[in-house]
Short mmCIF file of C-alpha atoms in Angstrom, two decimals:
data_model
loop_
_atom_site.label_atom_id
_atom_site.label_comp_id
_atom_site.label_asym_id
_atom_site.label_seq_id
_atom_site.Cartn_x
_atom_site.Cartn_y
_atom_site.Cartn_z
CA MET A 1 26.48 -57.65 93.53
CA GLY A 2 29.22 -55.48 94.63
CA ASP A 3 31.18 -56.59 92.06
CA ASN A 4 28.20 -57.24 89.96
CA SER A 5 27.06 -53.67 89.72
CA PRO A 6 30.70 -52.31 88.07
CA ARG A 7 30.27 -54.45 85.52
CA THR A 8 26.24 -53.52 84.78
CA ASP A 9 27.75 -50.08 84.86
CA THR A 10 30.25 -50.82 82.33
CA SER A 11 27.64 -53.08 79.99
CA THR A 12 25.33 -50.33 80.62
CA ASP A 13 27.04 -47.50 79.26
CA ILE A 14 29.07 -49.57 76.31
CA GLU A 15 25.76 -49.95 75.42
CA GLY A 16 24.87 -46.10 75.48
CA ASP A 17 27.60 -45.55 73.66
CA ALA A 18 27.21 -48.23 70.51
CA LYS A 19 23.50 -46.09 70.82
CA PHE A 20 24.94 -43.50 70.64
CA GLU A 21 26.95 -44.27 67.75
CA ASP A 22 24.16 -45.89 65.97
CA GLY A 23 22.52 -42.69 65.92
CA HIS A 24 24.84 -40.86 64.41
CA HIS A 25 25.15 -42.91 61.94
CA THR A 26 21.40 -43.23 61.61
CA ILE A 27 22.21 -38.75 61.75
CA THR A 28 24.02 -39.05 59.18
CA GLY A 29 22.42 -41.00 56.72
CA GLY A 30 19.57 -38.77 57.05
CA SER A 31 21.88 -36.19 56.03
CA ASN A 32 23.16 -38.46 52.73
CA THR A 33 19.88 -38.52 52.44
CA SER A 34 18.87 -35.45 51.95
CA ASP A 35 21.41 -34.21 49.78
CA HIS A 36 20.60 -37.12 47.75
CA GLU A 37 17.18 -35.56 47.30
CA ALA A 38 17.98 -32.26 46.69
CA GLY A 39 19.65 -32.80 43.87
CA ASN A 40 17.79 -34.60 42.34
CA LYS A 41 15.26 -31.88 42.83
CA ASN A 42 17.51 -29.36 40.74
CA GLY A 43 18.12 -32.47 38.64
CA ASP A 44 14.55 -32.82 38.19
CA SER A 45 13.74 -28.92 37.35
CA LYS A 46 16.72 -28.86 34.90
CA ALA A 47 14.71 -31.17 33.60
CA LEU A 48 11.64 -29.75 33.01
CA ARG A 49 13.07 -26.13 32.02
CA ARG A 50 14.83 -28.17 29.69
CA LEU A 51 11.09 -29.73 28.78
CA ALA A 52 9.47 -26.52 28.32
CA GLN A 53 12.14 -24.97 26.39
CA ASN A 54 12.29 -27.67 23.61
CA ARG A 55 8.72 -27.14 24.09
CA GLU A 56 8.58 -23.93 23.56
CA ALA A 57 10.97 -23.74 20.46
CA ALA A 58 8.44 -26.37 18.70
CA ARG A 59 5.33 -24.40 19.19
CA LYS A 60 7.54 -21.26 17.33
CA SER A 61 8.86 -23.96 14.87
CA ARG A 62 5.39 -25.47 14.47
CA LEU A 63 3.90 -20.76 13.87
CA ARG A 64 6.62 -20.56 11.93
CA LYS A 65 6.15 -23.44 9.67
CA LYS A 66 1.68 -22.74 9.76
CA ALA A 67 2.88 -18.74 8.55
CA TYR A 68 4.65 -20.33 5.66
CA VAL A 69 2.59 -22.77 4.41
CA GLN A 70 0.13 -20.27 4.41
CA GLN A 71 2.45 -17.87 2.02
CA LEU A 72 2.42 -20.57 -0.67
CA GLU A 73 -1.06 -21.19 -0.11
CA SER A 74 -1.42 -16.76 -0.57
CA SER A 75 1.27 -16.83 -3.28
CA ARG A 76 -0.61 -20.22 -4.75
CA ILE A 77 -3.87 -18.33 -5.16
CA LYS A 78 -1.66 -14.99 -7.10
CA LEU A 79 -0.42 -16.97 -8.80
CA ASN A 80 -3.92 -18.82 -10.66
CA GLN A 81 -5.66 -15.51 -10.35
CA LEU A 82 -3.37 -13.84 -12.84
CA GLU A 83 -3.05 -17.23 -14.81
CA LEU A 84 -6.22 -16.83 -15.05
CA GLU A 85 -5.86 -13.44 -16.21
CA LEU A 86 -3.81 -14.08 -18.74
CA GLN A 87 -5.75 -16.82 -20.20
CA ARG A 88 -8.32 -14.93 -21.01
CA ALA A 89 -6.64 -11.99 -22.18
CA ARG A 90 -4.87 -14.76 -24.80
CA GLN A 91 -9.03 -16.35 -25.07
CA GLN A 92 -9.86 -11.87 -26.66
CA GLY A 93 -6.00 -11.60 -28.30
CA LEU A 94 -5.08 -8.61 -25.94
CA TYR A 95 -1.75 -11.16 -25.37
CA LEU A 96 0.51 -12.18 -27.89
CA GLY A 97 4.30 -11.92 -25.81
CA PRO A 98 5.69 -11.07 -22.22
CA SER A 99 3.72 -8.49 -20.85
CA SER A 100 5.32 -4.97 -21.53
CA TYR A 101 3.11 -3.71 -18.08
CA SER A 102 6.48 -4.37 -15.95
CA GLY A 103 8.67 -2.19 -18.03
CA ASP A 104 9.72 -4.75 -20.62
CA HIS A 105 11.19 -3.18 -23.65
CA ASN A 106 10.18 -4.89 -26.39
CA ALA A 107 6.49 -3.10 -25.68
CA HIS A 108 8.47 -0.18 -26.58
CA SER A 109 10.66 -1.07 -29.57
CA GLY A 110 8.46 -3.20 -30.94
CA GLY A 111 5.94 -2.48 -33.68
CA GLY A 112 2.70 -4.79 -34.93
CA SER A 113 0.44 -6.01 -33.44
CA GLY A 114 2.51 -7.69 -30.74
CA GLY A 115 3.33 -4.10 -29.84
CA THR A 116 -0.30 -3.01 -29.30
CA ASN A 117 -1.78 -6.64 -28.33
CA ALA A 118 0.84 -5.73 -24.87
CA ASN A 119 0.23 -2.39 -24.75
CA LEU A 120 -3.42 -3.07 -24.44
CA LEU A 121 -2.27 -5.60 -21.27
CA GLY A 122 -0.87 -2.57 -19.72
CA ALA A 123 -3.93 -0.95 -20.06
CA ALA A 124 -5.59 -4.04 -18.61
CA ALA A 125 -3.49 -4.76 -15.96
CA PHE A 126 -3.50 -0.55 -14.69
CA ASP A 127 -7.15 -0.37 -14.64
CA MET A 128 -7.65 -3.31 -12.35
CA GLU A 129 -4.55 -2.02 -10.44
CA TYR A 130 -6.87 1.33 -9.87
CA GLY A 131 -9.84 -0.39 -8.88
CA ARG A 132 -8.12 -1.95 -5.71
CA TRP A 133 -6.44 1.30 -5.30
CA VAL A 134 -9.56 2.97 -4.62
CA GLU A 135 -10.83 -0.61 -2.73
CA GLU A 136 -8.13 0.22 -0.35
CA GLN A 137 -8.87 4.29 -0.10
CA HIS A 138 -13.02 3.22 0.59
CA ARG A 139 -11.26 1.30 4.06
CA GLN A 140 -8.96 4.14 4.37
CA MET A 141 -11.09 6.96 4.56
CA SER A 142 -12.85 4.51 6.01
CA GLU A 143 -10.85 4.48 9.17
CA LEU A 144 -10.44 8.41 8.72
CA ARG A 145 -14.02 8.62 9.70
CA ALA A 146 -14.22 6.29 12.69
CA ALA A 147 -10.90 7.79 14.29
CA LEU A 148 -12.14 11.53 13.26
CA GLN A 149 -15.70 10.45 15.12
CA ALA A 150 -13.84 8.94 18.35
CA GLN A 151 -11.86 11.58 18.64
CA VAL A 152 -8.26 9.76 19.01
CA ALA A 153 -5.54 11.15 19.97
CA ASP A 154 -3.22 12.90 17.11
CA THR A 155 -0.60 10.90 17.49
CA ASP A 156 -3.01 8.04 16.41
CA LEU A 157 -4.94 10.24 13.47
CA ARG A 158 -1.57 11.42 12.30
CA VAL A 159 -0.42 7.33 11.59
CA LEU A 160 -3.34 7.33 8.86
CA VAL A 161 -2.84 10.37 7.48
CA ASP A 162 0.16 9.59 6.71
CA ARG A 163 -1.11 6.22 5.35
CA GLY A 164 -3.25 8.29 3.25
CA MET A 165 -0.34 10.49 2.02
CA ILE A 166 1.72 7.28 1.19
CA HIS A 167 -1.51 5.99 -0.49
CA TYR A 168 -1.63 9.17 -3.02
CA ASP A 169 1.56 8.69 -3.73
CA ASP A 170 1.14 4.42 -4.56
CA ILE A 171 -1.66 6.15 -7.60
CA PHE A 172 1.29 8.61 -8.43
CA ARG A 173 3.82 5.83 -9.12
CA LEU A 174 1.45 3.00 -10.56
CA LYS A 175 0.42 6.06 -13.04
CA ALA A 176 4.47 7.02 -14.38
CA VAL A 177 4.88 3.10 -14.75
CA ALA A 178 1.72 2.62 -16.79
CA ALA A 179 2.56 5.88 -19.18
CA LYS A 180 5.55 3.70 -20.61
CA VAL A 181 3.22 1.34 -21.41
CA ASP A 182 0.48 3.47 -23.23
CA VAL A 183 0.08 6.99 -22.15
CA PHE A 184 -2.94 7.72 -24.45
CA HIS A 185 -4.86 5.33 -21.96
CA LEU A 186 -3.31 7.91 -18.85
CA PHE A 187 -5.51 10.95 -21.22
CA SER A 188 -8.54 8.91 -21.83
CA GLY A 189 -9.46 8.58 -18.81
CA VAL A 190 -11.33 5.72 -19.63
CA TRP A 191 -10.42 4.10 -16.64
CA LYS A 192 -12.78 6.30 -14.51
CA THR A 193 -16.40 6.84 -14.20
CA PRO A 194 -17.64 9.49 -16.65
CA VAL A 195 -18.40 12.20 -14.39
CA GLU A 196 -15.18 11.63 -13.03
CA ARG A 197 -13.62 12.37 -17.00
CA CYS A 198 -15.70 15.32 -17.47
CA PHE A 199 -13.03 17.11 -14.59
CA MET A 200 -10.34 15.97 -16.02
CA TRP A 201 -6.97 17.29 -16.78
CA ILE A 202 -3.76 15.72 -18.78
CA GLY A 203 -4.91 12.03 -16.71
CA GLY A 204 -5.76 13.74 -13.21
CA PHE A 205 -7.90 16.07 -11.03
CA ARG A 206 -6.78 19.65 -11.37
CA PRO A 207 -4.89 20.56 -8.36
CA SER A 208 -6.82 24.24 -8.10
CA GLU A 209 -9.84 23.46 -8.49
CA LEU A 210 -9.24 20.64 -5.31
CA LEU A 211 -7.76 23.13 -3.26
CA LYS A 212 -10.98 25.10 -3.92
CA THR A 213 -13.15 22.18 -3.60
CA LEU A 214 -11.39 21.17 0.02
CA THR A 215 -10.86 24.63 1.81
CA PRO A 216 -14.32 24.80 3.07
CA GLN A 217 -13.63 21.87 5.25
CA ILE A 218 -11.38 22.24 6.87
CA GLU A 219 -12.16 25.38 8.49
CA PRO A 220 -11.12 27.06 10.81
CA LEU A 221 -7.99 28.29 9.15
CA THR A 222 -5.49 30.59 10.67
CA LYS A 223 -4.24 34.06 8.24
CA GLN A 224 -1.23 32.18 7.97
CA GLN A 225 -2.88 29.56 6.72
CA LEU A 226 -5.60 31.12 4.47
CA LEU A 227 -2.40 33.47 2.63
CA ASN A 228 0.00 30.17 2.77
CA ILE A 229 -3.30 27.94 1.31
CA CYS A 230 -4.24 31.01 -1.51
CA ASN A 231 -0.55 31.35 -2.34
CA LEU A 232 -0.62 27.14 -3.01
CA GLN A 233 -3.71 27.70 -5.53
CA GLN A 234 -2.24 30.67 -7.05
CA SER A 235 0.58 29.04 -8.23
CA SER A 236 -1.06 26.04 -8.92
CA LEU A 237 -2.99 28.11 -11.10
CA GLN A 238 0.32 28.93 -13.08
CA ALA A 239 1.65 26.01 -13.41
CA GLU A 240 -1.87 23.73 -15.12
CA GLU A 241 -1.89 27.48 -16.91
CA ALA A 242 1.44 26.07 -18.12
CA LEU A 243 1.17 23.18 -18.82
CA SER A 244 -2.28 23.46 -21.02
CA GLN A 245 -0.55 25.99 -22.50
CA GLY A 246 2.36 23.88 -23.49
CA LEU A 247 -0.21 21.41 -24.58
CA GLU A 248 -1.96 22.84 -27.21
CA ALA A 249 1.19 23.76 -28.68
CA LEU A 250 2.32 20.16 -29.39
CA GLN A 251 -0.88 19.13 -30.70
CA LEU A 252 -0.60 22.14 -32.63
CA SER A 253 3.36 21.36 -33.67
CA LEU A 254 1.71 17.56 -34.48
CA SER A 255 -0.76 18.36 -36.49
CA ASP A 256 1.31 20.57 -38.95
CA THR A 257 4.01 17.31 -39.02
CA LEU A 258 1.01 15.60 -40.23
CA SER A 259 -0.44 17.85 -42.10
CA GLY A 260 2.74 18.91 -43.69
CA GLY A 261 3.45 17.93 -47.97
CA SER A 262 0.67 16.69 -50.16
CA LEU A 263 -2.19 14.49 -48.46
CA GLY A 264 -3.19 12.96 -50.82
CA SER A 265 -0.38 11.40 -52.08
CA SER A 266 1.76 9.65 -50.98
CA SER A 267 4.27 8.90 -53.66
CA ASN A 268 6.93 10.07 -51.34
CA VAL A 269 7.86 7.11 -49.98
CA SER A 270 11.06 9.62 -48.02
CA ASN A 271 9.00 12.20 -46.60
CA TYR A 272 6.26 10.09 -46.07
CA MET A 273 8.41 8.12 -43.47
CA ASP A 274 10.15 11.90 -42.22
CA GLN A 275 6.90 12.51 -41.17
CA MET A 276 5.97 10.16 -39.41
CA ALA A 277 9.40 9.53 -37.85
CA GLY A 278 8.29 13.83 -36.49
CA ALA A 279 5.34 12.26 -35.14
CA MET A 280 6.44 9.81 -33.45
CA THR A 281 8.53 12.15 -31.54
CA LYS A 282 6.06 14.51 -30.85
CA LEU A 283 3.79 11.64 -29.23
CA GLY A 284 6.63 10.41 -27.00
CA THR A 285 6.64 13.90 -25.36
CA TYR A 286 3.09 13.33 -23.99
CA GLU A 287 4.49 11.51 -21.47
CA ALA A 288 6.41 14.37 -19.50
CA PHE A 289 3.29 16.10 -19.05
CA VAL A 290 1.56 13.20 -17.29
CA HIS A 291 4.88 13.55 -15.66
CA ARG A 292 4.38 16.49 -14.73
CA ALA A 293 1.29 17.12 -14.52
CA ASP A 294 0.93 14.47 -11.58
CA ASN A 295 4.08 15.60 -9.93
CA LEU A 296 2.06 19.40 -10.01
CA ARG A 297 -0.86 17.02 -7.77
CA GLN A 298 1.87 15.82 -5.34
CA GLN A 299 3.56 18.48 -5.32
CA THR A 300 0.15 20.04 -3.75
CA LEU A 301 -1.11 17.43 -1.24
CA GLN A 302 2.86 17.12 0.21
CA GLN A 303 1.96 21.22 0.28
CA MET A 304 -1.95 21.24 1.65
CA HIS A 305 -0.13 18.36 4.73
CA ARG A 306 2.53 20.98 5.39
CA ILE A 307 0.34 23.75 5.80
CA LEU A 308 -2.48 22.11 7.66
CA THR A 309 -2.26 20.22 11.25
CA THR A 310 -3.01 16.83 11.31
CA ARG A 311 -6.32 17.38 12.06
CA GLN A 312 -7.36 19.26 9.04
CA ALA A 313 -5.18 17.47 7.41
CA ALA A 314 -6.98 14.19 8.18
CA ARG A 315 -10.55 16.21 7.46
CA GLY A 316 -9.07 16.62 4.07
CA LEU A 317 -7.76 13.63 3.45
CA LEU A 318 -11.60 13.22 3.80
CA ALA A 319 -13.27 15.20 2.26
CA MET A 320 -10.98 14.21 -0.86
CA GLY A 321 -11.78 11.07 -0.68
CA ASP A 322 -15.49 11.83 -0.73
CA TYR A 323 -15.28 14.30 -3.16
CA PHE A 324 -13.91 11.24 -5.66
CA ALA A 325 -16.64 8.84 -4.60
CA ARG A 326 -19.02 11.49 -4.95
CA LEU A 327 -18.93 11.31 -8.47
CA ARG A 328 -18.31 7.35 -8.73
CA ALA A 329 -21.70 6.89 -7.66
CA LEU A 330 -23.06 10.06 -9.88
CA SER A 331 -21.40 8.33 -12.87
CA SER A 332 -23.19 5.11 -11.18
CA LEU A 333 -26.62 6.72 -11.12
CA TRP A 334 -25.90 8.62 -14.11
CA LEU A 335 -25.59 4.58 -16.54
CA ALA A 336 -28.69 3.13 -13.93
CA ARG A 337 -30.88 5.64 -15.21
CA PRO A 338 -34.12 4.78 -17.18
CA ARG A 339 -34.26 4.98 -20.38
CA GLU A 340 -36.90 5.89 -22.58
CA LEU A 341 -36.46 3.95 -25.73
CA ASP A 342 -38.05 4.65 -29.40
#
């Protein structure tokens, strides 16, 4: 028994060492497994991130494609509308060549019916664009009225005022293009309603009369503002008188040119052609008068914008839009009035 005890202890120690070693391997193996699982998790997170990025890129690509398709569809609709308008113009005999509305030199250099028809199409295109301009002005006035009623901040109100000023700049640019095509279409005022034509002056409104109409709508005004508006009205009136006198002198000169020589005889062909050439030169001056009148109108609006505060300018634009809208409404009522037929 004494001999067997040491062997038993030794055996126990060896078994304990073996168990320790087995436990060490078990612990080491568990650590490696944890590292492997962590690596798998990192790889999975990267893959998920990459997958999310791919999905986001695909979503943005689909949105861009959708916007591009919508733009193409809108362009197709506009093109179809233009084709329909050109087809109607051809059926009515208003179009025999390229449109001169875009500034084509052929509209000014060619004579005969082709040039006249191109001018008619230019006038029709201007009328259509002016109608769209009026619709946009009505929409802007609604926004401006709502902003004033809600008493929005001046910074937000200034955005609407600047947009309204830019909108008036657009109509002046549109008229400048139309004047190159058919300046007498602008002079005649047929693109406006009948009541509006009663107040027309050289293709538009009189700045001095408009100032007189708007001033009571933007009060109270400071003394300096009143003085500046009074000076602006006086300078506008003087410029209007100068343009009116220049236009009257041009009309007298044109009449004298056409009435020169013998009106009852056309035997002197050379004299007749000289008269027509001189008259054509004078007719070209009408375009310059429209430009000067529109420049005066535009400068008057810009000066008023600088004189007034943002809120006063907003009320002024709203009052001006309402004034023109009332003229158009009065025309509609006049045309729809009951008539007694004999």
